[in-house]
Amino acid sequence: MRRATCHGRLLWVLRQEAAAAPAYEQQTYTNRSAGWQASPAGGLPSTSASDFANVLVNTLPSRTFCSGVAASNSAQTGQMGTSRFIHNGTEYSFETGNLAQLSDGSSLVKFGNTWVLAAVTSSDGFRVQERIKPSITVEYREPVASVGRMPGGRAKTEGGPNQSEEDTALLIEKAILPLFAPGFTQNITVTATVLCSDGAVAASSVALNAVSAALMCSDIPWEGPLAAVQIAHNASDDDAGQTIIQPTSEQLVDCGLSGIYVGTADTALLADFQGREVSKKAMRSALQAAKAATEQILRSQQKLVGQQTSAKPVQPSQGYSGCDPAAEASIMALAVPLVKDILSDHNADMSRVQRLDALREAKTRVVEELTKQGVYRFQALRSVGSGCATQTDVDFVWQDVQSMVIRDMLTKDNLRSDGRGLIDLRPASYQVGVLPVVHGSAMAGQGQSQALVTATIGEADDHAKSEGITGQTSKQLMVQFGDRMAAAAEASTSGRDRIPDPVKHRVRRNTGRMLESRLSAAFPSTPFPFAVRLNVDVLAADGSETMAALSAASLALADAGVPVRAQVAGMQVAAFTASGHWNQRNGTPSSTDSKLDASLHEIVVDPQEAESSVSDLLLQLVGTDEGITGLHMEALQKGGVPFEVVTAALASGWQGLQAQHSQLADVKAQLARDVTNKMGSVVVPQDKIGKLIGPRGAVINKIRADTGSLVSIEEAAEQSENATVHFFCPDTRQATAVEQAIRGTTGVDLVEGSVHTVKVGRLMDYGAIVEFPSGSSSLLHISQLSSTRVKRIEDVLSLGQELQVKVMGHDARGNLQISHKALSALFDDAEGDRAGDDRAADGLPAKRPYQAVNARFKQSERGSRDFRQPKSRITQSS
């Protein structure tokens, strides 16, 4: 009731204001059902007060708090259509009109036993003053019910989106955004759900194609279709490998390069690949094969759209969304000279903060000049077509002016604001071991961008575990990526900034997982049992901060003692056109010519933030000095990027990557010289593992507590085989102690015949308990002390005394048998041999004095015993 009263009162006020207002002079869009056609420059024709009020009320729900009066969306007409083709013996089909009929557009895509349903909806009302691009919300779900399995946990319910779902949702958003018509700024909601899957193929590419078909079958102005393919590439020694389109899960395991490619018939929209140090030629070959594979999917979608009776709406045409065209010229006349002077190369020594301050002051001067001219108005007094500018108009034009100035400098003058050449890198700096206490740390700087990474080593139980349609997965390497507002020279302006932004958090998590996949090439090829967590903090962001974080993460792994195979580095590349649209030639739109012109472009290596924010293409290339381990490409401008530009950016990125590794040469040599190994392993018989663990883990826990180390046991498959005990010591001085403790406890070094120095720990009547340097102990029996009889143990040994013992083996119970007497006999034999040699040299008979003395002693002892024998009895007869 209260909401209805508020609605009625607001409607009455608007009608009263409309009765006294002139004709509505704002450029806007008509209803979607009329084709989303832009109104004439003069605005809508004069309408009645009631109609004008209804127009305003219908646009209020997207701008004010009155959500109860939102206009409802028009549902799709329910026209059904089907299109299919055969791929490697498996049917690939598109269907529409049967499911989700209340949405603006829906599509069901079936690839074998993998079915994905996608639906799209958009809001009504044109939010001209708030943004220049649509706000897209993508929800992608892979329920475990789609593979016929119960979810984990006590509640047995589906939780929030997992890592795979978040990554796929972000890929969908980035792929479809460049194809929306200019000036279309609605709220778009995209949902894609895996209905069923047998796990044979990845569902992400199927979901992207389903979303494309749903948008094509809707009345949303979207210039599709697009096609997504999953590929796997097996490169041989001569780089002439085999490319597999839509590979199975088994084929993905053994391939050298895998990823997803998204594009239209003429342009590339998105690419994301990870590989095992493949060459540039293999990467280019995989991209070309993926582009060729999209043709069949595109034809199938166009066939599906051709079955619809209603035509696609006419695309709107608008120069600057959100800006009054009449005020544009006056703002640009003031802004262009100021921005050119600030961004010119004679200000190359400016830092990013200084440049931002200069641009902020220049923007204030533009507003002041407009105010002096009497053409500046507050937002509430805005009158479109009058030539008066508001702060919103200044903001939109200011962004376009910066983009235009940077493009002209790069494409016409081949100049950059910091004075570098187009392919020159900024100075890089690297520091290893910058933080105490932590297991490993490193800091990398690329120009003014700076990233600090700390590495933490954990037990095998610390692996991150997640559940998806592929089952339970365990992740060994975890990267948490974070950037601070201070890194971008920003400050919180309201309390709402303290509320976590779900979009930013999703992007950060996706960036962290991208770093995980790229760093996998640096991990050791041998089994590595420990979990590794990298915490990435971007301290300063001025372009390529993700690539700086990648280099710092690789160095932090080496500083933590992880036996990395090779250092990983990254390079970012940007592409620019003079006009900002690939289908324009010499600044003149050529909408009638469908063939794109890629000749007027420039490739920029290692762009700054001011350059990358207005670029048409961003490509990130990651790899070692031996090959490429990852590639990520995004098209940022309308329509996508010509494929020729992508291959040119790949070549420039490879050259920049080699130059980046040249800058890393010094720190690589320092790591090889200074970083000591904090990890080790000991091979132990499987039957000795119980002794290492001890009762309830007492022995192994004591080793961990005394040395502060991590100990992990890799047990053998069979009892007759050997197990491997891995250990990690944050303090390298404790590594030797841990290894000795493991060897001593398990008896690895106590082999028969070996000699060890022990210390007397306890004296008993029948012997002494002696301690080995490794920490283990054993009984030295009194009979094994000397070849002569020892009456009392205290006569020959004392607490803390050190002596040598020889390992004689193990008894039937497995207890260790040691002897000091065996070493004494060896000493006697050695002394006797040396004495005999000396007597022979002097011409005397060789004697063994110790043996002779012992023999005389034993003979006299026997003789005395014989002499003391009792006399025989005398018989009675005698």
CSV table of C-alpha atoms in Angstrom, one decimal, residues 409-612:
chain,number,residue,atom,x,y,z
A,409,MET,CA,50.6,9.7,-31.2
A,410,LEU,CA,51.1,6.0,-31.7
A,411,THR,CA,49.7,5.5,-35.2
A,412,LYS,CA,50.8,8.7,-36.9
A,413,ASP,CA,53.8,9.9,-35.0
A,414,ASN,CA,55.1,6.6,-33.6
A,415,LEU,CA,55.6,8.3,-30.2
A,416,ARG,CA,54.8,7.3,-26.7
A,417,SER,CA,54.2,9.6,-23.7
A,418,ASP,CA,57.2,8.2,-21.8
A,419,GLY,CA,59.6,8.7,-24.7
A,420,ARG,CA,60.1,5.0,-25.6
A,421,GLY,CA,59.9,3.3,-28.9
A,422,LEU,CA,56.9,1.1,-29.8
A,423,ILE,CA,58.8,-2.1,-29.0
A,424,ASP,CA,61.0,-0.8,-26.2
A,425,LEU,CA,60.6,-2.3,-22.7
A,426,ARG,CA,60.6,-0.3,-19.5
A,427,PRO,CA,63.5,-0.9,-17.0
A,428,ALA,CA,62.9,-3.9,-14.9
A,429,SER,CA,64.0,-4.5,-11.3
A,430,TYR,CA,64.1,-7.8,-9.3
A,431,GLN,CA,64.8,-8.5,-5.7
A,432,VAL,CA,64.9,-11.9,-4.0
A,433,GLY,CA,64.5,-12.7,-0.3
A,434,VAL,CA,63.2,-9.2,0.6
A,435,LEU,CA,61.2,-10.4,3.6
A,436,PRO,CA,62.5,-12.3,6.7
A,437,VAL,CA,60.6,-15.1,8.5
A,438,VAL,CA,58.6,-16.1,5.4
A,439,HIS,CA,59.6,-19.2,3.4
A,440,GLY,CA,60.3,-17.2,0.2
A,441,SER,CA,59.7,-13.8,-1.2
A,442,ALA,CA,60.5,-11.7,-4.2
A,443,MET,CA,59.7,-8.3,-5.6
A,444,ALA,CA,59.6,-7.3,-9.3
A,445,GLY,CA,59.1,-4.0,-11.0
A,446,GLN,CA,58.2,-3.1,-14.5
A,447,GLY,CA,58.5,0.6,-14.9
A,448,GLN,CA,56.4,2.0,-12.2
A,449,SER,CA,54.4,-1.2,-11.7
A,450,GLN,CA,55.5,-3.2,-8.7
A,451,ALA,CA,54.5,-6.5,-7.3
A,452,LEU,CA,55.5,-8.3,-4.1
A,453,VAL,CA,55.0,-12.1,-3.8
A,454,THR,CA,55.5,-14.3,-0.7
A,455,ALA,CA,55.7,-18.1,-1.0
A,456,THR,CA,54.5,-20.5,1.8
A,457,ILE,CA,55.2,-24.2,1.7
A,458,GLY,CA,52.6,-26.5,3.4
A,459,GLU,CA,52.0,-30.2,4.0
A,460,ALA,CA,50.4,-32.5,1.5
A,461,ASP,CA,47.1,-32.2,3.4
A,462,ASP,CA,47.1,-28.5,2.6
A,463,HIS,CA,46.2,-29.1,-1.1
A,464,ALA,CA,43.1,-27.1,-2.1
A,465,LYS,CA,40.2,-29.5,-2.8
A,466,SER,CA,37.1,-28.7,-4.8
A,467,GLU,CA,34.2,-30.6,-6.3
A,468,GLY,CA,32.9,-30.2,-9.9
A,469,ILE,CA,31.4,-32.3,-12.7
A,470,THR,CA,34.8,-33.8,-13.2
A,471,GLY,CA,34.8,-35.1,-9.6
A,472,GLN,CA,37.0,-34.2,-6.6
A,473,THR,CA,40.1,-32.2,-7.7
A,474,SER,CA,43.2,-31.4,-5.6
A,475,LYS,CA,45.3,-28.3,-6.4
A,476,GLN,CA,48.9,-28.2,-5.3
A,477,LEU,CA,49.7,-24.6,-6.3
A,478,MET,CA,47.4,-21.8,-5.0
A,479,VAL,CA,47.8,-18.1,-5.9
A,480,GLN,CA,45.9,-15.3,-4.2
A,481,PHE,CA,46.1,-12.2,-6.3
A,482,GLY,CA,45.3,-8.8,-4.7
A,483,ASP,CA,45.6,-5.2,-5.7
A,484,ARG,CA,45.2,-2.2,-3.5
A,485,MET,CA,43.4,1.1,-4.2
A,486,ALA,CA,46.7,2.8,-3.4
A,487,ALA,CA,48.4,0.9,-6.2
A,488,ALA,CA,46.3,2.8,-8.8
A,489,ALA,CA,46.7,6.1,-6.9
A,490,GLU,CA,43.0,6.0,-5.9
A,491,ALA,CA,41.3,6.8,-2.6
A,492,SER,CA,38.0,5.7,-1.1
A,493,THR,CA,35.4,8.5,-1.6
A,494,SER,CA,32.5,6.9,0.2
A,495,GLY,CA,31.5,4.2,2.6
A,496,ARG,CA,30.3,2.1,-0.3
A,497,ASP,CA,33.9,1.6,-1.4
A,498,ARG,CA,34.4,-0.5,1.7
A,499,ILE,CA,31.9,-3.0,0.5
A,500,PRO,CA,33.6,-5.8,-1.5
A,501,ASP,CA,32.9,-5.5,-5.2
A,502,PRO,CA,31.9,-9.0,-6.5
A,503,VAL,CA,33.1,-8.2,-10.0
A,504,LYS,CA,36.6,-7.1,-8.8
A,505,HIS,CA,36.9,-10.2,-6.6
A,506,ARG,CA,35.9,-12.4,-9.5
A,507,VAL,CA,38.6,-10.8,-11.7
A,508,ARG,CA,41.2,-11.1,-9.0
A,509,ARG,CA,40.4,-14.8,-8.5
A,510,ASN,CA,40.5,-15.4,-12.2
A,511,THR,CA,43.9,-13.6,-12.4
A,512,GLY,CA,45.2,-15.8,-9.6
A,513,ARG,CA,44.2,-19.0,-11.4
A,514,MET,CA,45.7,-17.7,-14.6
A,515,LEU,CA,49.0,-17.3,-12.7
A,516,GLU,CA,48.6,-20.8,-11.4
A,517,SER,CA,48.3,-22.4,-14.8
A,518,ARG,CA,51.2,-20.3,-16.2
A,519,LEU,CA,53.5,-21.2,-13.3
A,520,SER,CA,52.9,-24.9,-13.7
A,521,ALA,CA,55.7,-25.0,-16.2
A,522,ALA,CA,58.2,-23.9,-13.6
A,523,PHE,CA,57.3,-26.7,-11.2
A,524,PRO,CA,59.7,-29.6,-10.9
A,525,SER,CA,59.2,-32.6,-13.2
A,526,THR,CA,59.9,-35.0,-10.3
A,527,PRO,CA,57.1,-35.7,-7.7
A,528,PHE,CA,56.7,-32.7,-5.4
A,529,PRO,CA,54.6,-33.6,-2.4
A,530,PHE,CA,54.2,-30.2,-0.7
A,531,ALA,CA,51.5,-27.6,-1.2
A,532,VAL,CA,52.6,-24.1,-2.3
A,533,ARG,CA,50.7,-20.9,-1.7
A,534,LEU,CA,51.7,-17.6,-3.3
A,535,ASN,CA,50.3,-14.4,-2.0
A,536,VAL,CA,50.6,-11.6,-4.7
A,537,ASP,CA,50.3,-8.0,-3.7
A,538,VAL,CA,50.3,-5.4,-6.4
A,539,LEU,CA,51.9,-2.3,-4.8
A,540,ALA,CA,51.9,-0.1,-7.8
A,541,ALA,CA,49.9,-0.5,-11.0
A,542,ASP,CA,51.0,1.3,-14.2
A,543,GLY,CA,50.4,-1.4,-16.8
A,544,SER,CA,51.8,-4.9,-17.0
A,545,GLU,CA,51.5,-5.4,-13.3
A,546,THR,CA,50.2,-8.9,-13.8
A,547,MET,CA,53.4,-9.7,-15.8
A,548,ALA,CA,55.5,-8.3,-13.0
A,549,ALA,CA,53.7,-10.4,-10.5
A,550,LEU,CA,54.3,-13.5,-12.6
A,551,SER,CA,58.1,-12.9,-12.6
A,552,ALA,CA,58.1,-12.2,-8.9
A,553,ALA,CA,56.1,-15.4,-8.2
A,554,SER,CA,58.6,-17.5,-10.2
A,555,LEU,CA,61.5,-16.0,-8.2
A,556,ALA,CA,59.7,-16.4,-4.9
A,557,LEU,CA,59.3,-20.1,-5.6
A,558,ALA,CA,63.0,-20.5,-6.1
A,559,ASP,CA,63.7,-18.5,-3.0
A,560,ALA,CA,61.5,-20.8,-1.0
A,561,GLY,CA,63.6,-23.8,-2.1
A,562,VAL,CA,61.2,-25.2,-4.7
A,563,PRO,CA,63.4,-26.9,-7.3
A,564,VAL,CA,61.9,-25.0,-10.2
A,565,ARG,CA,62.8,-26.2,-13.7
A,566,ALA,CA,63.0,-22.7,-15.3
A,567,GLN,CA,62.2,-19.1,-14.5
A,568,VAL,CA,58.9,-17.9,-16.0
A,569,ALA,CA,58.3,-14.3,-17.3
A,570,GLY,CA,55.5,-12.6,-19.1
A,571,MET,CA,55.1,-9.8,-21.7
A,572,GLN,CA,52.0,-7.7,-22.5
A,573,VAL,CA,51.3,-6.4,-25.9
A,574,ALA,CA,48.6,-3.9,-27.1
A,575,ALA,CA,47.3,-3.0,-30.6
A,576,PHE,CA,45.9,0.3,-31.7
A,577,THR,CA,44.1,1.8,-34.7
A,578,ALA,CA,43.8,5.4,-35.5
A,579,SER,CA,40.0,5.4,-35.4
A,580,GLY,CA,39.3,2.9,-32.7
A,581,HIS,CA,37.3,0.7,-35.1
A,582,TRP,CA,38.8,-1.9,-37.4
A,583,ASN,CA,36.1,-1.4,-40.1
A,584,GLN,CA,37.1,2.2,-40.8
A,585,ARG,CA,39.6,3.4,-43.3
A,586,ASN,CA,41.3,6.7,-43.2
A,587,GLY,CA,38.9,7.8,-40.4
A,588,THR,CA,35.8,7.3,-42.7
A,589,PRO,CA,33.3,4.6,-41.6
A,590,SER,CA,32.9,1.9,-44.2
A,591,SER,CA,29.8,0.1,-42.9
A,592,THR,CA,29.0,-1.2,-46.4
A,593,ASP,CA,32.3,-2.9,-46.7
A,594,SER,CA,32.3,-6.1,-44.7
A,595,LYS,CA,36.1,-6.8,-45.2
A,596,LEU,CA,38.1,-5.4,-42.3
A,597,ASP,CA,41.3,-3.3,-42.9
A,598,ALA,CA,44.1,-4.3,-40.6
A,599,SER,CA,46.8,-2.3,-42.3
A,600,LEU,CA,46.4,0.8,-40.2
A,601,HIS,CA,47.5,-0.4,-36.8
A,602,GLU,CA,50.5,-0.3,-34.5
A,603,ILE,CA,51.7,-2.9,-32.0
A,604,VAL,CA,53.0,-1.6,-28.7
A,605,VAL,CA,55.1,-3.7,-26.3
A,606,ASP,CA,54.9,-3.3,-22.5
A,607,PRO,CA,52.1,-0.7,-22.5
A,608,GLN,CA,51.5,1.7,-19.7
A,609,GLU,CA,48.1,1.9,-18.0
A,610,ALA,CA,47.2,5.0,-20.0
A,611,GLU,CA,47.9,3.0,-23.2
A,612,SER,CA,46.4,-0.3,-22.2
